[in-house]
PDB file of C-alpha atoms in Angstrom:
ATOM      1  CA  MET W   1      28.051  40.745-157.077  1.00  0.00           C
ATOM      2  CA  GLY W   2      29.842  44.130-157.776  1.00  0.00           C
ATOM      3  CA  THR W   3      27.677  47.360-157.374  1.00  0.00           C
ATOM      4  CA  ALA W   4      26.451  48.218-160.921  1.00  0.00           C
ATOM      5  CA  LEU W   5      27.503  51.025-162.955  1.00  0.00           C
ATOM      6  CA  ARG W   6      24.907  53.789-163.996  1.00  0.00           C
ATOM      7  CA  HIS W   7      24.045  53.157-167.809  1.00  0.00           C
ATOM      8  CA  GLY W   8      26.532  54.500-170.263  1.00  0.00           C
ATOM      9  CA  PHE W   9      29.651  54.767-167.620  1.00  0.00           C
ATOM     10  CA  LYS W  10      31.686  52.233-169.391  1.00  0.00           C
ATOM     11  CA  SER W  11      31.013  54.166-172.572  1.00  0.00           C
ATOM     12  CA  TRP W  12      32.209  57.603-171.276  1.00  0.00           C
ATOM     13  CA  ALA W  13      34.891  55.679-168.942  1.00  0.00           C
ATOM     14  CA  GLU W  14      36.855  54.661-172.134  1.00  0.00           C
ATOM     15  CA  LYS W  15      36.133  57.907-173.918  1.00  0.00           C
ATOM     16  CA  LYS W  16      37.902  59.949-171.081  1.00  0.00           C
ATOM     17  CA  ALA W  17      40.605  57.429-170.573  1.00  0.00           C
ATOM     18  CA  LEU W  18      41.658  58.437-174.646  1.00  0.00           C
ATOM     19  CA  GLU W  19      41.188  61.985-173.775  1.00  0.00           C
ATOM     20  CA  GLN W  20      43.789  62.265-171.565  1.00  0.00           C
ATOM     21  CA  ARG W  21      46.375  60.540-173.636  1.00  0.00           C
ATOM     22  CA  THR W  22      45.120  63.436-176.191  1.00  0.00           C
ATOM     23  CA  LEU W  23      45.840  66.170-173.954  1.00  0.00           C
ATOM     24  CA  LEU W  24      48.946  64.750-173.031  1.00  0.00           C
ATOM     25  CA  GLY W  25      49.901  64.383-176.800  1.00  0.00           C
ATOM     26  CA  LEU W  26      50.414  60.220-176.230  1.00  0.00           C
ATOM     27  CA  ARG W  27      49.489  58.349-178.970  1.00  0.00           C
ATOM     28  CA  PRO W  28      45.553  55.832-177.881  1.00  0.00           C
ATOM     29  CA  GLU W  29      48.011  53.043-177.453  1.00  0.00           C
ATOM     30  CA  ALA W  30      50.439  54.534-175.840  1.00  0.00           C
ATOM     31  CA  PRO W  31      51.172  53.487-172.146  1.00  0.00           C
ATOM     32  CA  MET W  32      50.845  57.097-169.992  1.00  0.00           C
ATOM     33  CA  PRO W  33      53.224  57.131-166.514  1.00  0.00           C
ATOM     34  CA  ALA W  34      49.877  57.903-163.837  1.00  0.00           C
ATOM     35  CA  GLU W  35      52.518  60.618-162.560  1.00  0.00           C
ATOM     36  CA  ARG W  36      52.294  62.279-165.638  1.00  0.00           C
ATOM     37  CA  LEU W  37      48.507  63.016-166.013  1.00  0.00           C
ATOM     38  CA  ALA W  38      48.763  63.698-162.649  1.00  0.00           C
ATOM     39  CA  ALA W  39      51.242  66.588-162.986  1.00  0.00           C
ATOM     40  CA  HIS W  40      49.075  67.968-165.588  1.00  0.00           C
ATOM     41  CA  TYR W  41      46.358  68.812-163.239  1.00  0.00           C
ATOM     42  CA  GLY W  42      48.478  69.978-160.957  1.00  0.00           C
ATOM     43  CA  ILE W  43      48.740  67.143-158.425  1.00  0.00           C
ATOM     44  CA  SER W  44      51.430  66.457-156.451  1.00  0.00           C
ATOM     45  CA  ILE W  45      52.383  62.705-155.747  1.00  0.00           C
ATOM     46  CA  ILE W  46      54.399  62.188-152.548  1.00  0.00           C
ATOM     47  CA  ASP W  47      56.712  59.407-151.989  1.00  0.00           C
ATOM     48  CA  PRO W  48      56.729  59.153-148.058  1.00  0.00           C
ATOM     49  CA  ARG W  49      60.061  57.297-148.827  1.00  0.00           C
ATOM     50  CA  ARG W  50      61.817  60.810-149.835  1.00  0.00           C
ATOM     51  CA  TRP W  51      59.430  62.577-147.185  1.00  0.00           C
ATOM     52  CA  VAL W  52      62.299  64.872-145.478  1.00  0.00           C
ATOM     53  CA  GLY W  53      61.495  65.569-142.039  1.00  0.00           C
ATOM     54  CA  LEU W  54      58.871  62.351-141.655  1.00  0.00           C
ATOM     55  CA  PRO W  55      59.477  60.825-137.882  1.00  0.00           C
ATOM     56  CA  GLU W  56      61.261  57.698-138.335  1.00  0.00           C
ATOM     57  CA  SER W  57      58.268  55.893-136.034  1.00  0.00           C
ATOM     58  CA  ILE W  58      55.679  56.829-138.928  1.00  0.00           C
ATOM     59  CA  ALA W  59      58.238  55.532-141.439  1.00  0.00           C
ATOM     60  CA  ASP W  60      58.972  52.486-139.907  1.00  0.00           C
ATOM     61  CA  GLN W  61      55.287  51.781-139.077  1.00  0.00           C
ATOM     62  CA  LEU W  62      54.132  52.732-142.812  1.00  0.00           C
ATOM     63  CA  LEU W  63      57.026  51.458-144.860  1.00  0.00           C
ATOM     64  CA  VAL W  64      58.241  48.741-143.009  1.00  0.00           C
ATOM     65  CA  LYS W  65      56.077  47.311-140.404  1.00  0.00           C
ATOM     66  CA  GLU W  66      52.365  47.626-141.994  1.00  0.00           C
ATOM     67  CA  SER W  67      53.056  48.758-145.685  1.00  0.00           C
ATOM     68  CA  HIS W  68      51.119  46.082-146.740  1.00  0.00           C
ATOM     69  CA  ARG W  69      48.207  48.172-145.207  1.00  0.00           C
ATOM     70  CA  TRP W  70      47.326  50.717-146.986  1.00  0.00           C
ATOM     71  CA  SER W  71      47.789  52.107-150.980  1.00  0.00           C
ATOM     72  CA  ALA W  72      47.128  55.844-151.169  1.00  0.00           C
ATOM     73  CA  LEU W  73      46.649  59.136-149.774  1.00  0.00           C
ATOM     74  CA  THR W  74      44.720  61.565-151.410  1.00  0.00           C
ATOM     75  CA  LEU W  75      44.776  64.628-149.528  1.00  0.00           C
ATOM     76  CA  PHE W  76      43.853  68.152-150.563  1.00  0.00           C
ATOM     77  CA  PRO W  77      45.546  70.670-148.856  1.00  0.00           C
ATOM     78  CA  GLY W  78      44.293  74.499-149.891  1.00  0.00           C
ATOM     79  CA  GLY W  79      41.978  72.479-152.088  1.00  0.00           C
ATOM     80  CA  ALA W  80      44.708  71.120-154.138  1.00  0.00           C
ATOM     81  CA  PRO W  81      45.075  67.641-154.336  1.00  0.00           C
ATOM     82  CA  MET W  82      47.811  66.127-153.468  1.00  0.00           C
ATOM     83  CA  ILE W  83      48.509  62.232-153.287  1.00  0.00           C
ATOM     84  CA  VAL W  84      50.880  60.408-150.724  1.00  0.00           C
ATOM     85  CA  LEU W  85      51.203  57.131-152.329  1.00  0.00           C
ATOM     86  CA  ASN W  86      52.991  53.925-150.862  1.00  0.00           C
ATOM     87  CA  THR W  87      55.684  53.217-152.582  1.00  0.00           C
ATOM     88  CA  THR W  88      56.872  50.298-151.200  1.00  0.00           C
ATOM     89  CA  HIS W  89      54.531  48.465-153.694  1.00  0.00           C
ATOM     90  CA  SER W  90      55.846  46.864-156.887  1.00  0.00           C
ATOM     91  CA  PRO W  91      55.846  49.536-159.845  1.00  0.00           C
ATOM     92  CA  ALA W  92      52.237  47.817-161.223  1.00  0.00           C
ATOM     93  CA  ARG W  93      50.457  48.016-158.270  1.00  0.00           C
ATOM     94  CA  GLN W  94      51.283  52.119-157.473  1.00  0.00           C
ATOM     95  CA  GLU W  95      50.367  52.889-161.100  1.00  0.00           C
ATOM     96  CA  SER W  96      47.007  50.946-160.613  1.00  0.00           C
ATOM     97  CA  ASN W  97      46.405  52.938-157.174  1.00  0.00           C
ATOM     98  CA  LEU W  98      47.523  56.171-158.506  1.00  0.00           C
ATOM     99  CA  CYS W  99      45.234  55.513-161.665  1.00  0.00           C
ATOM    100  CA  HIS W 100      42.285  54.781-159.241  1.00  0.00           C
ATOM    101  CA  GLU W 101      42.784  57.764-157.037  1.00  0.00           C
ATOM    102  CA  LEU W 102      42.904  60.110-160.176  1.00  0.00           C
ATOM    103  CA  ALA W 103      39.728  58.551-161.300  1.00  0.00           C
ATOM    104  CA  HIS W 104      37.903  59.482-158.280  1.00  0.00           C
ATOM    105  CA  LEU W 105      39.343  63.003-158.917  1.00  0.00           C
ATOM    106  CA  LEU W 106      38.173  62.900-163.037  1.00  0.00           C
ATOM    107  CA  CYS W 107      34.592  61.078-162.198  1.00  0.00           C
ATOM    108  CA  GLY W 108      34.188  64.558-160.007  1.00  0.00           C
ATOM    109  CA  HIS W 109      33.657  62.295-157.021  1.00  0.00           C
ATOM    110  CA  LYS W 110      32.339  64.793-153.982  1.00  0.00           C
ATOM    111  CA  VAL W 111      31.671  63.223-150.868  1.00  0.00           C
ATOM    112  CA  GLU W 112      27.930  64.120-149.166  1.00  0.00           C
ATOM    113  CA  GLN W 113      29.082  64.148-145.658  1.00  0.00           C
ATOM    114  CA  MET W 114      32.252  63.976-143.943  1.00  0.00           C
ATOM    115  CA  VAL W 115      32.102  61.718-140.836  1.00  0.00           C
ATOM    116  CA  PRO W 116      34.679  61.829-138.463  1.00  0.00           C
ATOM    117  CA  VAL W 117      36.585  58.062-138.725  1.00  0.00           C
ATOM    118  CA  PRO W 118      38.023  56.428-135.652  1.00  0.00           C
ATOM    119  CA  GLY W 119      41.418  57.147-134.760  1.00  0.00           C
ATOM    120  CA  PHE W 120      42.269  59.715-137.453  1.00  0.00           C
ATOM    121  CA  PRO W 121      42.404  63.553-136.339  1.00  0.00           C
ATOM    122  CA  ILE W 122      39.713  64.746-139.340  1.00  0.00           C
ATOM    123  CA  PRO W 123      37.114  63.376-141.365  1.00  0.00           C
ATOM    124  CA  LEU W 124      37.600  60.896-144.176  1.00  0.00           C
ATOM    125  CA  ARG W 125      35.893  60.918-147.108  1.00  0.00           C
ATOM    126  CA  ASP W 126      32.645  58.701-147.120  1.00  0.00           C
ATOM    127  CA  TYR W 127      33.308  57.260-151.076  1.00  0.00           C
ATOM    128  CA  ASN W 128      30.296  55.180-151.686  1.00  0.00           C
ATOM    129  CA  ALA W 129      30.070  52.046-152.808  1.00  0.00           C
ATOM    130  CA  ILE W 130      29.219  53.143-156.439  1.00  0.00           C
ATOM    131  CA  HIS W 131      32.041  55.621-156.184  1.00  0.00           C
ATOM    132  CA  GLU W 132      34.563  52.915-155.619  1.00  0.00           C
ATOM    133  CA  GLU W 133      33.198  50.829-158.620  1.00  0.00           C
ATOM    134  CA  GLU W 134      33.601  54.278-161.064  1.00  0.00           C
ATOM    135  CA  ALA W 135      36.805  54.666-160.169  1.00  0.00           C
ATOM    136  CA  LYS W 136      37.730  51.118-160.021  1.00  0.00           C
ATOM    137  CA  TRP W 137      36.628  51.479-163.806  1.00  0.00           C
ATOM    138  CA  LEU W 138      37.954  54.573-165.086  1.00  0.00           C
ATOM    139  CA  GLY W 139      41.092  53.694-163.440  1.00  0.00           C
ATOM    140  CA  ALA W 140      41.601  50.344-164.914  1.00  0.00           C
ATOM    141  CA  CYS W 141      40.781  52.390-168.608  1.00  0.00           C
ATOM    142  CA  LEU W 142      43.456  55.028-167.543  1.00  0.00           C
ATOM    143  CA  HIS W 143      45.805  52.551-167.267  1.00  0.00           C
ATOM    144  CA  LEU W 144      44.790  50.213-170.023  1.00  0.00           C
ATOM    145  CA  PRO W 145      42.731  51.879-172.425  1.00  0.00           C
ATOM    146  CA  LYS W 146      40.974  49.333-175.330  1.00  0.00           C
ATOM    147  CA  PRO W 147      43.015  50.876-177.913  1.00  0.00           C
ATOM    148  CA  ALA W 148      46.235  50.308-176.232  1.00  0.00           C
ATOM    149  CA  LEU W 149      44.622  46.679-175.596  1.00  0.00           C
ATOM    150  CA  LEU W 150      44.177  46.242-179.123  1.00  0.00           C
ATOM    151  CA  TRP W 151      47.615  47.226-180.514  1.00  0.00           C
ATOM    152  CA  ALA W 152      49.214  44.312-177.980  1.00  0.00           C
ATOM    153  CA  HIS W 153      46.784  41.920-179.556  1.00  0.00           C
ATOM    154  CA  PHE W 154      47.639  42.578-183.014  1.00  0.00           C
ATOM    155  CA  ARG W 155      51.013  42.430-182.341  1.00  0.00           C
ATOM    156  CA  TRP W 156      50.236  38.477-180.814  1.00  0.00           C
ATOM    157  CA  MET W 157      52.162  39.932-177.459  1.00  0.00           C
ATOM    158  CA  ASP W 158      51.078  37.244-174.482  1.00  0.00           C
ATOM    159  CA  VAL W 159      49.861  38.914-170.824  1.00  0.00           C
ATOM    160  CA  ALA W 160      53.361  39.168-169.140  1.00  0.00           C
ATOM    161  CA  SER W 161      54.521  41.435-172.369  1.00  0.00           C
ATOM    162  CA  THR W 162      51.112  43.365-172.367  1.00  0.00           C
ATOM    163  CA  CYS W 163      52.058  43.663-168.164  1.00  0.00           C
ATOM    164  CA  VAL W 164      56.018  44.234-168.942  1.00  0.00           C
ATOM    165  CA  HIS W 165      55.233  47.456-171.855  1.00  0.00           C
ATOM    166  CA  PHE W 166      51.803  48.863-169.693  1.00  0.00           C
ATOM    167  CA  ASN W 167      53.641  48.790-165.806  1.00  0.00           C
ATOM    168  CA  ALA W 168      50.546  46.441-165.227  1.00  0.00           C
ATOM    169  CA  SER W 169      49.706  43.317-163.263  1.00  0.00           C
ATOM    170  CA  THR W 170      48.604  40.146-164.361  1.00  0.00           C
ATOM    171  CA  GLU W 171      45.495  40.469-163.017  1.00  0.00           C
ATOM    172  CA  LEU W 172      44.985  44.377-164.447  1.00  0.00           C
ATOM    173  CA  VAL W 173      45.513  42.875-167.981  1.00  0.00           C
ATOM    174  CA  THR W 174      43.483  39.859-167.700  1.00  0.00           C
ATOM    175  CA  TRP W 175      40.370  41.639-166.620  1.00  0.00           C
ATOM    176  CA  ARG W 176      40.463  44.699-169.071  1.00  0.00           C
ATOM    177  CA  ILE W 177      41.108  41.720-171.865  1.00  0.00           C
ATOM    178  CA  ARG W 178      38.332  40.199-170.775  1.00  0.00           C
ATOM    179  CA  ALA W 179      35.692  43.137-169.868  1.00  0.00           C
ATOM    180  CA  THR W 180      36.641  44.311-173.509  1.00  0.00           C
ATOM    181  CA  GLY W 181      36.418  41.495-175.711  1.00  0.00           C
ATOM    182  CA  VAL W 182      39.240  42.468-177.443  1.00  0.00           C
ATOM    183  CA  ALA W 183      40.510  38.438-177.592  1.00  0.00           C
ATOM    184  CA  ARG W 184      37.535  37.629-179.494  1.00  0.00           C
ATOM    185  CA  VAL W 185      38.990  40.211-182.508  1.00  0.00           C
ATOM    186  CA  PRO W 186      40.506  38.635-185.319  1.00  0.00           C
ATOM    187  CA  ARG W 187      43.837  39.033-185.884  1.00  0.00           C
ATOM    188  CA  ARG W 188      46.799  37.870-188.558  1.00  0.00           C
ATOM    189  CA  ARG W 189      49.592  36.204-188.777  1.00  0.00           C
TER     190      ARG W 189
ATOM    191  CA  MET U   1      39.501  68.370-132.797  1.00  0.00           C
ATOM    192  CA  SER U   2      39.700  64.553-133.365  1.00  0.00           C
ATOM    193  CA  HIS U   3      37.614  61.951-131.872  1.00  0.00           C
ATOM    194  CA  GLU U   4      39.339  58.856-130.159  1.00  0.00           C
ATOM    195  CA  VAL U   5      37.425  55.239-130.584  1.00  0.00           C
ATOM    196  CA  ASN U   6      37.598  53.428-127.380  1.00  0.00           C
ATOM    197  CA  THR U   7      38.262  49.492-129.325  1.00  0.00           C
ATOM    198  CA  THR U   8      38.041  47.777-126.352  1.00  0.00           C
ATOM    199  CA  LYS U   9      34.452  48.884-125.897  1.00  0.00           C
ATOM    200  CA  LEU U  10      33.694  48.371-129.062  1.00  0.00           C
ATOM    201  CA  ALA U  11      35.175  44.852-129.751  1.00  0.00           C
ATOM    202  CA  ALA U  12      33.456  43.906-126.163  1.00  0.00           C
ATOM    203  CA  MET U  13      29.992  44.669-127.678  1.00  0.00           C
ATOM    204  CA  VAL U  14      30.465  43.016-130.765  1.00  0.00           C
ATOM    205  CA  ARG U  15      31.885  40.196-128.875  1.00  0.00           C
ATOM    206  CA  ALA U  16      28.837  40.469-126.325  1.00  0.00           C
ATOM    207  CA  LYS U  17      25.828  40.286-129.087  1.00  0.00           C
ATOM    208  CA  ARG U  18      27.564  37.905-131.479  1.00  0.00           C
ATOM    209  CA  GLY U  19      27.500  35.524-128.450  1.00  0.00           C
ATOM    210  CA  ASP U  20      28.075  31.883-129.348  1.00  0.00           C
ATOM    211  CA  ARG U  21      26.653  32.553-132.841  1.00  0.00           C
ATOM    212  CA  GLY U  22      29.755  32.014-135.606  1.00  0.00           C
ATOM    213  CA  LEU U  23      30.993  34.794-137.145  1.00  0.00           C
ATOM    214  CA  ARG U  24      30.402  33.647-140.795  1.00  0.00           C
ATOM    215  CA  ALA U  25      26.559  33.630-139.536  1.00  0.00           C
ATOM    216  CA  VAL U  26      26.793  37.261-137.546  1.00  0.00           C
ATOM    217  CA  ALA U  27      28.342  38.948-140.776  1.00  0.00           C
ATOM    218  CA  THR U  28      25.396  38.078-142.701  1.00  0.00           C
ATOM    219  CA  ASP U  29      23.313  39.922-140.383  1.00  0.00           C
ATOM    220  CA  ILE U  30      25.613  42.999-140.306  1.00  0.00           C
ATOM    221  CA  GLY U  31      25.114  42.754-144.111  1.00  0.00           C
ATOM    222  CA  GLY U  32      28.729  44.135-145.725  1.00  0.00           C
ATOM    223  CA  VAL U  33      30.855  42.708-143.440  1.00  0.00           C
ATOM    224  CA  SER U  34      32.989  39.830-143.675  1.00  0.00           C
ATOM    225  CA  ALA U  35      33.946  37.648-141.159  1.00  0.00           C
ATOM    226  CA  SER U  36      37.070  37.904-141.296  1.00  0.00           C
ATOM    227  CA  THR U  37      36.697  41.907-140.747  1.00  0.00           C
ATOM    228  CA  LEU U  38      34.592  40.941-137.748  1.00  0.00           C
ATOM    229  CA  SER U  39      37.086  38.758-136.074  1.00  0.00           C
ATOM    230  CA  ARG U  40      39.663  41.678-136.762  1.00  0.00           C
ATOM    231  CA  VAL U  41      36.803  44.145-134.999  1.00  0.00           C
ATOM    232  CA  GLU U  42      36.653  41.852-131.874  1.00  0.00           C
ATOM    233  CA  ALA U  43      40.559  41.781-131.842  1.00  0.00           C
ATOM    234  CA  GLY U  44      40.305  45.674-131.252  1.00  0.00           C
ATOM    235  CA  HIS U  45      41.614  47.003-134.650  1.00  0.00           C
ATOM    236  CA  ILE U  46      39.918  50.000-136.084  1.00  0.00           C
ATOM    237  CA  PRO U  47      37.385  49.224-138.888  1.00  0.00           C
ATOM    238  CA  ASP U  48      37.210  51.663-141.693  1.00  0.00           C
ATOM    239  CA  LEU U  49      33.807  54.246-141.989  1.00  0.00           C
ATOM    240  CA  ASP U  50      31.136  51.886-143.818  1.00  0.00           C
ATOM    241  CA  THR U  51      32.353  48.632-141.358  1.00  0.00           C
ATOM    242  CA  TYR U  52      32.072  51.195-138.327  1.00  0.00           C
ATOM    243  CA  LEU U  53      28.815  52.281-138.977  1.00  0.00           C
ATOM    244  CA  ARG U  54      27.441  49.028-140.101  1.00  0.00           C
ATOM    245  CA  LEU U  55      28.618  47.425-136.582  1.00  0.00           C
ATOM    246  CA  CYS U  56      26.717  50.587-135.005  1.00  0.00           C
ATOM    247  CA  ARG U  57      23.467  50.320-136.873  1.00  0.00           C
ATOM    248  CA  TRP U  58      23.687  46.299-135.705  1.00  0.00           C
ATOM    249  CA  LEU U  59      24.317  47.497-132.302  1.00  0.00           C
ATOM    250  CA  GLY U  60      21.192  50.008-132.098  1.00  0.00           C
ATOM    251  CA  VAL U  61      24.366  52.510-131.202  1.00  0.00           C
ATOM    252  CA  SER U  62      25.100  56.093-132.327  1.00  0.00           C
ATOM    253  CA  PRO U  63      28.711  56.320-133.906  1.00  0.00           C
ATOM    254  CA  GLU U  64      29.037  58.861-130.374  1.00  0.00           C
ATOM    255  CA  GLU U  65      28.802  55.766-128.607  1.00  0.00           C
ATOM    256  CA  PHE U  66      32.548  54.834-129.048  1.00  0.00           C
ATOM    257  CA  TRP U  67      34.357  57.976-129.002  1.00  0.00           C
ATOM    258  CA  VAL U  68      35.724  58.904-125.611  1.00  0.00           C
ATOM    259  CA  GLY U  69      36.844  62.477-126.207  1.00  0.00           C
ATOM    260  CA  GLN U  70      37.592  65.319-128.561  1.00  0.00           C
ATOM    261  CA  ARG U  71      41.171  66.570-128.648  1.00  0.00           C
ATOM    262  CA  GLY U  72      40.597  70.529-129.257  1.00  0.00           C
ATOM    263  CA  ASP U  73      44.379  71.767-129.556  1.00  0.00           C
ATOM    264  CA  GLU U  74      46.135  68.940-131.397  1.00  0.00           C
ATOM    265  CA  GLY U  75      45.193  68.048-134.401  1.00  0.00           C
ATOM    266  CA  VAL U  76      44.764  69.921-138.273  1.00  0.00           C
ATOM    267  CA  LEU U  77      41.559  71.910-136.948  1.00  0.00           C
ATOM    268  CA  GLY U  78      43.351  72.975-133.455  1.00  0.00           C
ATOM    269  CA  ASN U  79      46.345  73.991-135.805  1.00  0.00           C
ATOM    270  CA  LEU U  80      44.869  75.843-138.961  1.00  0.00           C
ATOM    271  CA  GLY U  81      41.962  77.580-136.726  1.00  0.00           C
ATOM    272  CA  GLU U  82      38.367  78.070-137.432  1.00  0.00           C
ATOM    273  CA  VAL U  83      38.679  79.819-140.676  1.00  0.00           C
ATOM    274  CA  HIS U  84      38.953  76.437-142.337  1.00  0.00           C
ATOM    275  CA  ALA U  85      36.873  74.508-140.280  1.00  0.00           C
ATOM    276  CA  SER U  86      34.359  75.111-142.395  1.00  0.00           C
ATOM    277  CA  LYS U  87      35.892  74.348-146.137  1.00  0.00           C
ATOM    278  CA  ALA U  88      35.019  70.505-145.277  1.00  0.00           C
ATOM    279  CA  ASP U  89      36.669  69.362-148.776  1.00  0.00           C
ATOM    280  CA  PHE U  90      40.213  71.156-147.539  1.00  0.00           C
ATOM    281  CA  LEU U  91      40.617  68.878-144.646  1.00  0.00           C
ATOM    282  CA  ALA U  92      39.131  65.432-146.494  1.00  0.00           C
ATOM    283  CA  ALA U  93      41.552  62.781-147.077  1.00  0.00           C
ATOM    284  CA  HIS U  94      40.455  60.118-148.906  1.00  0.00           C
ATOM    285  CA  LEU U  95      42.370  56.725-147.969  1.00  0.00           C
ATOM    286  CA  ARG U  96      43.068  53.361-149.808  1.00  0.00           C
ATOM    287  CA  ALA U  97      43.740  51.003-147.339  1.00  0.00           C
ATOM    288  CA  ASP U  98      42.761  47.231-145.693  1.00  0.00           C
ATOM    289  CA  GLN U  99      38.984  47.260-144.467  1.00  0.00           C
ATOM    290  CA  THR U 100      40.808  47.268-140.981  1.00  0.00           C
ATOM    291  CA  LEU U 101      43.844  48.476-139.803  1.00  0.00           C
ATOM    292  CA  PRO U 102      45.703  47.999-136.459  1.00  0.00           C
ATOM    293  CA  SER U 103      45.544  50.834-134.349  1.00  0.00           C
ATOM    294  CA  GLU U 104      49.048  51.932-134.587  1.00  0.00           C
ATOM    295  CA  THR U 105      48.543  52.119-138.175  1.00  0.00           C
ATOM    296  CA  ALA U 106      45.631  54.209-138.145  1.00  0.00           C
ATOM    297  CA  ALA U 107      47.816  56.177-135.643  1.00  0.00           C
ATOM    298  CA  ALA U 108      50.782  56.670-137.859  1.00  0.00           C
ATOM    299  CA  LEU U 109      48.417  57.204-141.216  1.00  0.00           C
ATOM    300  CA  GLY U 110      46.777  60.126-138.863  1.00  0.00           C
ATOM    301  CA  GLN U 111      49.847  61.557-137.766  1.00  0.00           C
ATOM    302  CA  LEU U 112      50.856  61.661-141.635  1.00  0.00           C
ATOM    303  CA  ILE U 113      47.856  63.497-142.671  1.00  0.00           C
ATOM    304  CA  GLN U 114      48.211  65.772-139.531  1.00  0.00           C
ATOM    305  CA  LEU U 115      52.101  66.558-140.958  1.00  0.00           C
ATOM    306  CA  ALA U 116      51.109  67.232-144.857  1.00  0.00           C
ATOM    307  CA  TYR U 117      48.337  69.406-144.173  1.00  0.00           C
ATOM    308  CA  GLN U 118      50.934  71.549-141.685  1.00  0.00           C
ATOM    309  CA  GLN U 119      53.493  71.864-144.521  1.00  0.00           C
ATOM    310  CA  ALA U 120      51.203  72.749-147.053  1.00  0.00           C
ATOM    311  CA  GLU U 121      50.309  75.522-144.855  1.00  0.00           C
ATOM    312  CA  MET U 122      53.730  76.552-144.116  1.00  0.00           C
ATOM    313  CA  LEU U 123      54.408  76.461-147.593  1.00  0.00           C
ATOM    314  CA  LYS U 124      50.996  78.689-148.721  1.00  0.00           C
ATOM    315  CA  GLN U 125      52.298  81.195-145.564  1.00  0.00           C
ATOM    316  CA  GLN U 126      55.344  81.488-146.931  1.00  0.00           C
ATOM    317  CA  ALA U 127      54.591  82.100-150.532  1.00  0.00           C
ATOM    318  CA  GLN U 128      52.101  85.148-149.404  1.00  0.00           C
ATOM    319  CA  LEU U 129      55.111  86.317-147.502  1.00  0.00           C
ATOM    320  CA  ILE U 130      57.445  86.058-150.340  1.00  0.00           C
ATOM    321  CA  ARG U 131      54.902  88.159-152.482  1.00  0.00           C
ATOM    322  CA  GLU U 132      54.009  90.683-149.854  1.00  0.00           C
TER     323      GLU U 132
END
């Protein structure tokens, strides 16, 4: 069973997602590339495959041998967030990962304590289960807000077409359709 | 400073305490840890923070039990000096990854984090020089 979200969070998340599109001058149903949102907030997205000077041993370990084990790393050099994104993943998964990381930042999640973590040179943020659940929910709203799903629904777009249009995975589209109840909204042929 | 973890010791203590009991039963006892994660820890993989703390609690030891020492002259803190040591957010990183990582992958991610901070610091210093 997932961690319960606080009362009102889901409505807040849907509204927050639409606010971001307004900030970028986009319509509520428009696809919103997460990179554009990141750029709006001055958040750099780093593609390790284009990182000049990245040692080959690191690139080989993280982008070839073990590329399936990590998705993204959010760092705060000088206080400004930077996201290192695993760009070997599919475009839809990258988009989802970026939305998730941006969601943490938009939620204003702060770590309560910094704890050294085995194997890492610096402490890692201890995002608790509630924060992860909030970021999962808001991240999904950022990627696929309800108006976007309704737009697709009224155009009789199937899941596959919706995935292509919004650069989203089948799992995400299916989950959001279920979570928002848009499939039950009547529509005309 | 960074902390190396003795994953061999951690794996051995977990295996010893588990004894003949099945992974699933022990994972249920520990809580919040899957049987497969437990198996990977016993194989020497580095657990994530949450799993590591749960295991320490179950083993009845403090998290420092498995730290083998501190490297003060390597890593971001050593390079950037004490002025940043108190700025916890500056040094924070959030990692979205598997619950357990092979040690080589954790090490590579750790090096990537260090490089990112070093580059950011260099750019900041260059920008300051340009302004002066």
